[in-house]
Amino acid sequence: LGRLLEKHERYEEALPFLEKAVSLDPSDGWSKLRWARCLHDLEQTTEAISLLENLAAESDDPPLLDSAGLAALRLDKPEIAVTLYMKATELDPADYESMKNLAFAQERAGRTEEAIETLRRVVESNWRDTGAWYDLALFLLRLRRDQEGLDALRNVIELAPDDVRALGLMGGVLVRQHKNTEAIEVLEKARGLGTGDIADLIFLGRAYSSTGRLQAAVEVLRSYLSEVPENQAVLDELGGLYFRQGNFQVAANLYQQLAQINPAFHKVHSKAGFALFQLGEFDEARPYFVRALEFDQNDFPANRCLGIILAREERDAEALVHLEKAKALAPGFFSEAELLEYVRGRAESQESQGVDD
């Protein structure tokens, strides 16, 4: 009865029956587990944890220990889950699902090195387990062991050539390693298979951009933006591509759109202002720089460009504050003479000069 009530999410009604079942048969581990799950759903976590710890100490039933490990993870107690899964795998060394669950719990507990070794044992015994290879790659990459991660991903793709997740992850790593030609091949394959992961498209755009194919990068991101016009990551990435092409007007439009969608994204205010600054639209750029500095007083482009704008208006005292700040942030960027020249309003030929992206 307690089991049926739990199944129908009537947790409070289930509790007395499950508690009674355990009192009648203290070895009834499944009732203890259901009791713990009901307590968790009723936010009585301390008692739930105690029941799971009891199961870890007393149960010799691998399926029960495995299910209890999942309950421990739901309670955000990965160390208890590790204990439960470890006991399950000791009782049944051939239970690769429990071993994979153990690796996941170890990673959640911050024991990533141990998780990697656990997964290596899985793939040594079950080489065709693509899920284990993929998780192994993920954990290796989190530790920046890129080459080992790539080797694991190549095994996934050898076993499942159309595994979109593995292709996308591999492409991102290759971009990080500046192997852009190989990355383009991998990511285009993922794209052709219908990946919906925006990160893959952003990495593909970066790979094209790094090989000098800026227009191809733009087309990749534009194709996605036509379907999801307010995707913030794409707007930001696309703005950068247009900026690097020297198309400051389109870049400014994209950054302004992004600033309107997400005003809390502080760097976009500096980017929008800088694109407008490059166009000589100083009055329009000013409020973006002011907003950027409200978020981060150490924003170098915002300080420098706002200082130049104020110097043009002969507001020397205000200009000096920002230019001195910019000089402190990047002392090698411009000389003291140039700084004074800006403040004195004698840099008309350099009014619209910006800094490298």
Short mmCIF file of C-alpha atoms in Angstrom, two decimals:
data_model
loop_
_atom_site.label_atom_id
_atom_site.label_comp_id
_atom_site.label_asym_id
_atom_site.label_seq_id
_atom_site.Cartn_x
_atom_site.Cartn_y
_atom_site.Cartn_z
CA LEU A 1 0.00 0.00 0.00
CA GLY A 2 2.85 2.37 0.82
CA ARG A 3 4.46 1.59 -2.53
CA LEU A 4 1.24 2.33 -4.41
CA LEU A 5 0.68 5.58 -2.54
CA GLU A 6 4.27 6.68 -3.29
CA LYS A 7 3.78 5.79 -6.95
CA HIS A 8 0.75 8.09 -7.05
CA GLU A 9 2.76 10.86 -5.29
CA ARG A 10 0.64 10.68 -2.13
CA TYR A 11 3.77 10.84 0.00
CA GLU A 12 2.27 11.94 3.31
CA GLU A 13 -0.28 9.12 3.21
CA ALA A 14 2.42 6.60 2.25
CA LEU A 15 4.71 7.39 5.19
CA PRO A 16 2.86 5.58 8.03
CA PHE A 17 2.44 2.42 5.95
CA LEU A 18 6.10 2.30 4.93
CA GLU A 19 7.23 3.02 8.48
CA LYS A 20 4.97 0.21 9.73
CA ALA A 21 6.33 -2.19 7.10
CA VAL A 22 9.91 -1.48 8.21
CA SER A 23 8.99 -1.91 11.90
CA LEU A 24 7.48 -5.33 11.07
CA ASP A 25 10.48 -6.35 8.95
CA PRO A 26 13.63 -4.27 9.58
CA SER A 27 15.37 -6.08 6.70
CA ASP A 28 12.82 -4.72 4.17
CA GLY A 29 15.27 -2.45 2.38
CA TRP A 30 12.91 -1.49 -0.44
CA SER A 31 10.38 -0.10 2.04
CA LYS A 32 13.22 1.86 3.69
CA LEU A 33 14.16 3.31 0.31
CA ARG A 34 10.57 4.27 -0.50
CA TRP A 35 10.25 5.76 2.99
CA ALA A 36 13.40 7.84 2.36
CA ARG A 37 12.10 9.02 -1.02
CA CYS A 38 8.78 10.11 0.51
CA LEU A 39 10.63 11.99 3.25
CA HIS A 40 12.73 13.74 0.62
CA ASP A 41 9.67 14.78 -1.36
CA LEU A 42 8.20 16.14 1.88
CA GLU A 43 11.49 18.03 2.49
CA GLN A 44 12.35 15.98 5.58
CA THR A 45 15.88 15.48 4.36
CA THR A 46 17.68 14.64 7.62
CA GLU A 47 15.57 11.53 8.23
CA ALA A 48 15.83 10.57 4.55
CA ILE A 49 19.63 10.75 4.67
CA SER A 50 19.68 8.62 7.83
CA LEU A 51 17.67 5.88 6.09
CA LEU A 52 20.01 5.89 3.09
CA GLU A 53 23.05 5.66 5.35
CA ASN A 54 21.38 2.70 7.04
CA LEU A 55 20.90 1.01 3.67
CA ALA A 56 24.55 1.62 2.78
CA ALA A 57 25.61 -0.11 5.99
CA GLU A 58 23.17 -3.03 6.03
CA SER A 59 21.97 -3.92 2.51
CA ASP A 60 23.61 -6.56 0.32
CA ASP A 61 21.15 -6.18 -2.55
CA PRO A 62 22.92 -4.58 -5.58
CA PRO A 63 19.72 -3.35 -7.34
CA LEU A 64 18.50 -1.83 -4.08
CA LEU A 65 21.87 -0.17 -3.46
CA ASP A 66 21.85 1.18 -7.02
CA SER A 67 18.37 2.70 -6.57
CA ALA A 68 19.39 4.12 -3.20
CA GLY A 69 22.39 5.76 -4.87
CA LEU A 70 20.05 7.60 -7.22
CA ALA A 71 18.00 8.76 -4.23
CA ALA A 72 21.19 10.04 -2.57
CA LEU A 73 22.04 12.04 -5.68
CA ARG A 74 18.55 13.54 -5.66
CA LEU A 75 19.26 14.60 -2.08
CA ASP A 76 22.52 16.18 -3.31
CA LYS A 77 24.54 13.75 -1.20
CA PRO A 78 27.05 12.41 -3.74
CA GLU A 79 29.38 10.97 -1.09
CA ILE A 80 26.59 8.73 0.22
CA ALA A 81 25.82 7.80 -3.38
CA VAL A 82 29.47 6.85 -3.90
CA THR A 83 29.33 4.54 -0.88
CA LEU A 84 26.11 2.90 -2.12
CA TYR A 85 27.29 2.43 -5.70
CA MET A 86 30.71 1.21 -4.62
CA LYS A 87 29.12 -1.47 -2.45
CA ALA A 88 26.81 -2.46 -5.33
CA THR A 89 29.76 -2.88 -7.71
CA GLU A 90 31.74 -4.87 -5.14
CA LEU A 91 28.80 -7.26 -4.76
CA ASP A 92 28.31 -7.52 -8.53
CA PRO A 93 31.51 -6.58 -10.42
CA ALA A 94 29.80 -7.29 -13.76
CA ASP A 95 27.11 -4.65 -13.20
CA TYR A 96 28.46 -1.99 -15.55
CA GLU A 97 25.43 0.27 -15.08
CA SER A 98 26.19 0.53 -11.36
CA MET A 99 29.83 1.19 -12.22
CA LYS A 100 28.83 4.03 -14.55
CA ASN A 101 26.56 5.41 -11.85
CA LEU A 102 29.48 5.21 -9.43
CA ALA A 103 31.59 7.29 -11.82
CA PHE A 104 28.85 9.91 -12.09
CA ALA A 105 28.57 10.09 -8.28
CA GLN A 106 32.35 10.36 -7.93
CA GLU A 107 32.40 13.25 -10.38
CA ARG A 108 29.55 14.96 -8.52
CA ALA A 109 31.54 14.55 -5.32
CA GLY A 110 34.53 16.30 -6.88
CA ARG A 111 36.46 13.05 -7.27
CA THR A 112 36.91 13.33 -11.03
CA GLU A 113 40.18 11.41 -11.19
CA GLU A 114 38.49 8.44 -9.49
CA ALA A 115 35.51 8.77 -11.86
CA ILE A 116 37.89 8.56 -14.83
CA GLU A 117 39.50 5.39 -13.50
CA THR A 118 36.06 3.85 -12.87
CA LEU A 119 34.99 4.55 -16.45
CA ARG A 120 38.26 3.16 -17.79
CA ARG A 121 37.39 -0.11 -16.06
CA VAL A 122 33.98 -0.04 -17.74
CA VAL A 123 35.32 0.47 -21.27
CA GLU A 124 38.10 -2.07 -20.76
CA SER A 125 35.45 -4.70 -20.11
CA ASN A 126 32.78 -3.35 -22.44
CA TRP A 127 34.57 -1.57 -25.27
CA ARG A 128 31.39 -0.92 -27.28
CA ASP A 129 29.71 1.13 -24.55
CA THR A 130 29.55 4.50 -26.31
CA GLY A 131 27.89 6.17 -23.31
CA ALA A 132 30.82 5.24 -21.07
CA TRP A 133 33.32 6.48 -23.67
CA TYR A 134 31.44 9.77 -23.98
CA ASP A 135 31.29 10.32 -20.20
CA LEU A 136 34.99 9.44 -19.98
CA ALA A 137 35.72 12.10 -22.60
CA LEU A 138 33.66 14.68 -20.69
CA PHE A 139 35.48 14.05 -17.42
CA LEU A 140 38.89 14.13 -19.10
CA LEU A 141 38.06 17.41 -20.81
CA ARG A 142 36.91 18.95 -17.53
CA LEU A 143 40.45 18.34 -16.28
CA ARG A 144 41.82 19.86 -19.52
CA ARG A 145 43.26 16.51 -20.57
CA ASP A 146 42.29 17.36 -24.13
CA GLN A 147 44.24 14.73 -26.04
CA GLU A 148 42.92 11.88 -23.91
CA GLY A 149 39.44 13.35 -24.23
CA LEU A 150 39.76 13.48 -28.02
CA ASP A 151 40.92 9.85 -28.09
CA ALA A 152 37.82 8.83 -26.13
CA LEU A 153 35.58 10.83 -28.49
CA ARG A 154 37.18 9.19 -31.53
CA ASN A 155 36.24 5.83 -30.04
CA VAL A 156 32.64 7.04 -29.70
CA ILE A 157 32.58 8.16 -33.34
CA GLU A 158 34.21 4.94 -34.52
CA LEU A 159 31.39 3.00 -32.85
CA ALA A 160 28.64 5.51 -33.69
CA PRO A 161 29.68 7.75 -36.63
CA ASP A 162 26.54 9.87 -36.39
CA ASP A 163 26.72 10.58 -32.67
CA VAL A 164 25.95 14.30 -32.78
CA ARG A 165 26.93 14.95 -29.16
CA ALA A 166 30.39 13.46 -29.67
CA LEU A 167 30.91 15.31 -32.95
CA GLY A 168 29.93 18.62 -31.40
CA LEU A 169 32.12 18.12 -28.35
CA MET A 170 35.07 17.07 -30.48
CA GLY A 171 34.65 20.12 -32.71
CA GLY A 172 34.73 22.44 -29.72
CA VAL A 173 37.94 20.85 -28.42
CA LEU A 174 39.58 21.10 -31.84
CA VAL A 175 38.72 24.82 -32.02
CA ARG A 176 40.27 25.23 -28.58
CA GLN A 177 43.41 23.53 -29.91
CA HIS A 178 43.39 25.82 -33.01
CA LYS A 179 42.89 22.81 -35.30
CA ASN A 180 40.27 24.74 -37.19
CA THR A 181 40.26 22.88 -40.50
CA GLU A 182 39.58 19.57 -38.76
CA ALA A 183 37.05 21.29 -36.51
CA ILE A 184 35.12 22.62 -39.52
CA GLU A 185 34.87 19.13 -41.00
CA VAL A 186 33.60 17.62 -37.74
CA LEU A 187 31.18 20.44 -36.91
CA GLU A 188 29.76 20.61 -40.42
CA LYS A 189 28.99 16.91 -40.15
CA ALA A 190 27.20 17.54 -36.84
CA ARG A 191 25.33 20.42 -38.42
CA GLY A 192 24.27 18.23 -41.34
CA LEU A 193 22.87 15.68 -38.91
CA GLY A 194 20.59 18.35 -37.49
CA THR A 195 22.31 19.38 -34.28
CA GLY A 196 20.29 21.85 -32.28
CA ASP A 197 23.20 22.75 -30.02
CA ILE A 198 23.98 26.42 -30.42
CA ALA A 199 27.45 25.91 -28.90
CA ASP A 200 28.37 23.73 -31.89
CA LEU A 201 27.35 26.48 -34.32
CA ILE A 202 29.26 29.11 -32.37
CA PHE A 203 32.39 26.93 -32.45
CA LEU A 204 31.85 26.37 -36.18
CA GLY A 205 31.61 30.12 -36.70
CA ARG A 206 34.83 30.62 -34.74
CA ALA A 207 36.60 27.94 -36.76
CA TYR A 208 35.58 29.61 -40.04
CA SER A 209 36.57 33.01 -38.65
CA SER A 210 40.00 31.73 -37.56
CA THR A 211 40.68 30.44 -41.06
CA GLY A 212 39.80 33.82 -42.56
CA ARG A 213 36.39 32.74 -43.84
CA LEU A 214 34.43 35.44 -42.07
CA GLN A 215 31.50 35.38 -44.47
CA ALA A 216 31.05 31.63 -43.97
CA ALA A 217 31.07 32.23 -40.20
CA VAL A 218 28.43 34.92 -40.58
CA GLU A 219 26.23 32.67 -42.71
CA VAL A 220 26.36 29.86 -40.14
CA LEU A 221 25.19 32.13 -37.34
CA ARG A 222 22.71 34.07 -39.48
CA SER A 223 21.00 30.81 -40.44
CA TYR A 224 20.38 30.06 -36.76
CA LEU A 225 19.38 33.63 -35.94
CA SER A 226 16.66 33.50 -38.61
CA GLU A 227 14.99 30.76 -36.55
CA VAL A 228 15.76 32.12 -33.06
CA PRO A 229 16.12 35.89 -33.57
CA GLU A 230 16.81 36.78 -29.94
CA ASN A 231 19.41 34.17 -29.05
CA GLN A 232 21.87 36.14 -26.93
CA ALA A 233 24.94 33.98 -27.56
CA VAL A 234 24.47 34.22 -31.34
CA LEU A 235 23.85 37.98 -31.29
CA ASP A 236 27.05 38.48 -29.29
CA GLU A 237 29.13 36.18 -31.50
CA LEU A 238 27.72 37.64 -34.70
CA GLY A 239 28.37 41.19 -33.50
CA GLY A 240 32.03 40.26 -33.01
CA LEU A 241 32.27 38.80 -36.50
CA TYR A 242 30.83 41.92 -38.14
CA PHE A 243 33.10 44.10 -36.00
CA ARG A 244 36.17 42.16 -37.18
CA GLN A 245 34.97 42.63 -40.76
CA GLY A 246 34.89 46.38 -40.15
CA ASN A 247 31.11 46.46 -40.53
CA PHE A 248 30.65 48.58 -37.42
CA GLN A 249 27.06 49.62 -38.18
CA VAL A 250 25.73 46.07 -38.26
CA ALA A 251 27.84 45.18 -35.22
CA ALA A 252 26.42 48.17 -33.35
CA ASN A 253 22.85 47.19 -34.29
CA LEU A 254 23.36 43.64 -33.01
CA TYR A 255 24.98 44.77 -29.77
CA GLN A 256 22.24 47.36 -29.20
CA GLN A 257 19.61 44.67 -29.76
CA LEU A 258 21.37 42.41 -27.26
CA ALA A 259 21.66 45.23 -24.72
CA GLN A 260 17.91 45.73 -24.98
CA ILE A 261 17.18 42.01 -24.58
CA ASN A 262 19.54 41.57 -21.64
CA PRO A 263 20.53 44.86 -19.98
CA ALA A 264 22.33 42.93 -17.23
CA PHE A 265 24.92 41.58 -19.72
CA HIS A 266 27.41 44.29 -18.83
CA LYS A 267 30.06 43.70 -21.50
CA VAL A 268 27.58 44.25 -24.32
CA HIS A 269 27.21 47.91 -23.32
CA SER A 270 30.94 48.45 -23.83
CA LYS A 271 30.81 46.57 -27.16
CA ALA A 272 27.83 48.59 -28.43
CA GLY A 273 29.51 51.83 -27.41
CA PHE A 274 32.77 50.83 -29.05
CA ALA A 275 31.10 49.95 -32.37
CA LEU A 276 29.28 53.31 -32.34
CA PHE A 277 32.53 55.03 -31.39
CA GLN A 278 34.20 53.55 -34.48
CA LEU A 279 31.40 55.06 -36.56
CA GLY A 280 31.99 58.48 -35.03
CA GLU A 281 28.58 58.36 -33.33
CA PHE A 282 29.97 59.78 -30.10
CA ASP A 283 26.73 61.11 -28.61
CA GLU A 284 25.04 57.75 -29.15
CA ALA A 285 28.05 55.84 -27.82
CA ARG A 286 28.39 57.86 -24.58
CA PRO A 287 25.46 56.34 -22.61
CA TYR A 288 26.65 52.84 -23.43
CA PHE A 289 30.09 53.57 -21.98
CA VAL A 290 28.53 55.17 -18.90
CA ARG A 291 26.38 52.07 -18.42
CA ALA A 292 29.37 49.76 -18.93
CA LEU A 293 31.31 51.60 -16.23
CA GLU A 294 28.40 51.29 -13.82
CA PHE A 295 28.94 47.54 -14.08
CA ASP A 296 32.75 47.57 -14.21
CA GLN A 297 34.87 50.63 -13.42
CA ASN A 298 37.91 48.82 -14.85
CA ASP A 299 36.50 48.48 -18.36
CA PHE A 300 39.45 49.72 -20.43
CA PRO A 301 37.70 50.52 -23.75
CA ALA A 302 34.86 52.28 -21.92
CA ASN A 303 37.25 54.44 -19.88
CA ARG A 304 39.45 55.34 -22.84
CA CYS A 305 36.66 56.05 -25.32
CA LEU A 306 34.53 57.98 -22.83
CA GLY A 307 37.62 60.00 -21.93
CA ILE A 308 38.17 60.86 -25.61
CA ILE A 309 34.51 61.82 -26.06
CA LEU A 310 34.63 64.10 -23.01
CA ALA A 311 37.93 65.62 -24.20
CA ARG A 312 36.28 66.50 -27.53
CA GLU A 313 33.68 68.40 -25.55
CA GLU A 314 36.45 70.15 -23.58
CA ARG A 315 35.20 68.61 -20.34
CA ASP A 316 38.83 68.17 -19.37
CA ALA A 317 38.44 67.36 -15.66
CA GLU A 318 35.99 64.50 -16.37
CA ALA A 319 38.01 63.32 -19.34
CA LEU A 320 41.18 63.18 -17.28
CA VAL A 321 39.55 60.83 -14.73
CA HIS A 322 38.74 58.25 -17.39
CA LEU A 323 41.92 58.63 -19.41
CA GLU A 324 44.10 58.31 -16.32
CA LYS A 325 42.13 55.18 -15.40
CA ALA A 326 42.65 53.77 -18.90
CA LYS A 327 46.36 54.55 -18.72
CA ALA A 328 46.59 52.74 -15.37
CA LEU A 329 44.79 49.70 -16.80
CA ALA A 330 47.00 49.52 -19.89
CA PRO A 331 50.11 51.61 -19.30
CA GLY A 332 51.77 50.56 -22.54
CA PHE A 333 48.83 51.42 -24.73
CA PHE A 334 49.37 55.14 -25.13
CA SER A 335 51.93 57.66 -23.94
CA GLU A 336 51.60 60.41 -21.40
CA ALA A 337 51.93 62.94 -24.21
CA GLU A 338 49.01 61.38 -26.06
CA LEU A 339 46.95 61.37 -22.87
CA LEU A 340 47.57 65.07 -22.35
CA GLU A 341 46.86 65.72 -25.99
CA TYR A 342 43.44 64.13 -25.70
CA VAL A 343 42.59 66.08 -22.56
CA ARG A 344 43.63 69.38 -24.11
CA GLY A 345 41.38 68.71 -27.06
CA ARG A 346 44.29 68.67 -29.53
CA ALA A 347 43.68 65.20 -30.94
CA GLU A 348 41.11 65.99 -33.59
CA SER A 349 42.81 63.65 -36.06
CA GLN A 350 42.49 60.77 -33.57
CA GLU A 351 38.95 61.42 -32.30
CA SER A 352 37.45 58.29 -33.79
CA GLN A 353 40.45 55.99 -33.30
CA GLY A 354 39.60 52.93 -31.17
CA VAL A 355 41.45 49.94 -29.82
CA ASP A 356 41.83 46.42 -31.17
CA ASP A 357 38.93 44.12 -30.30
#
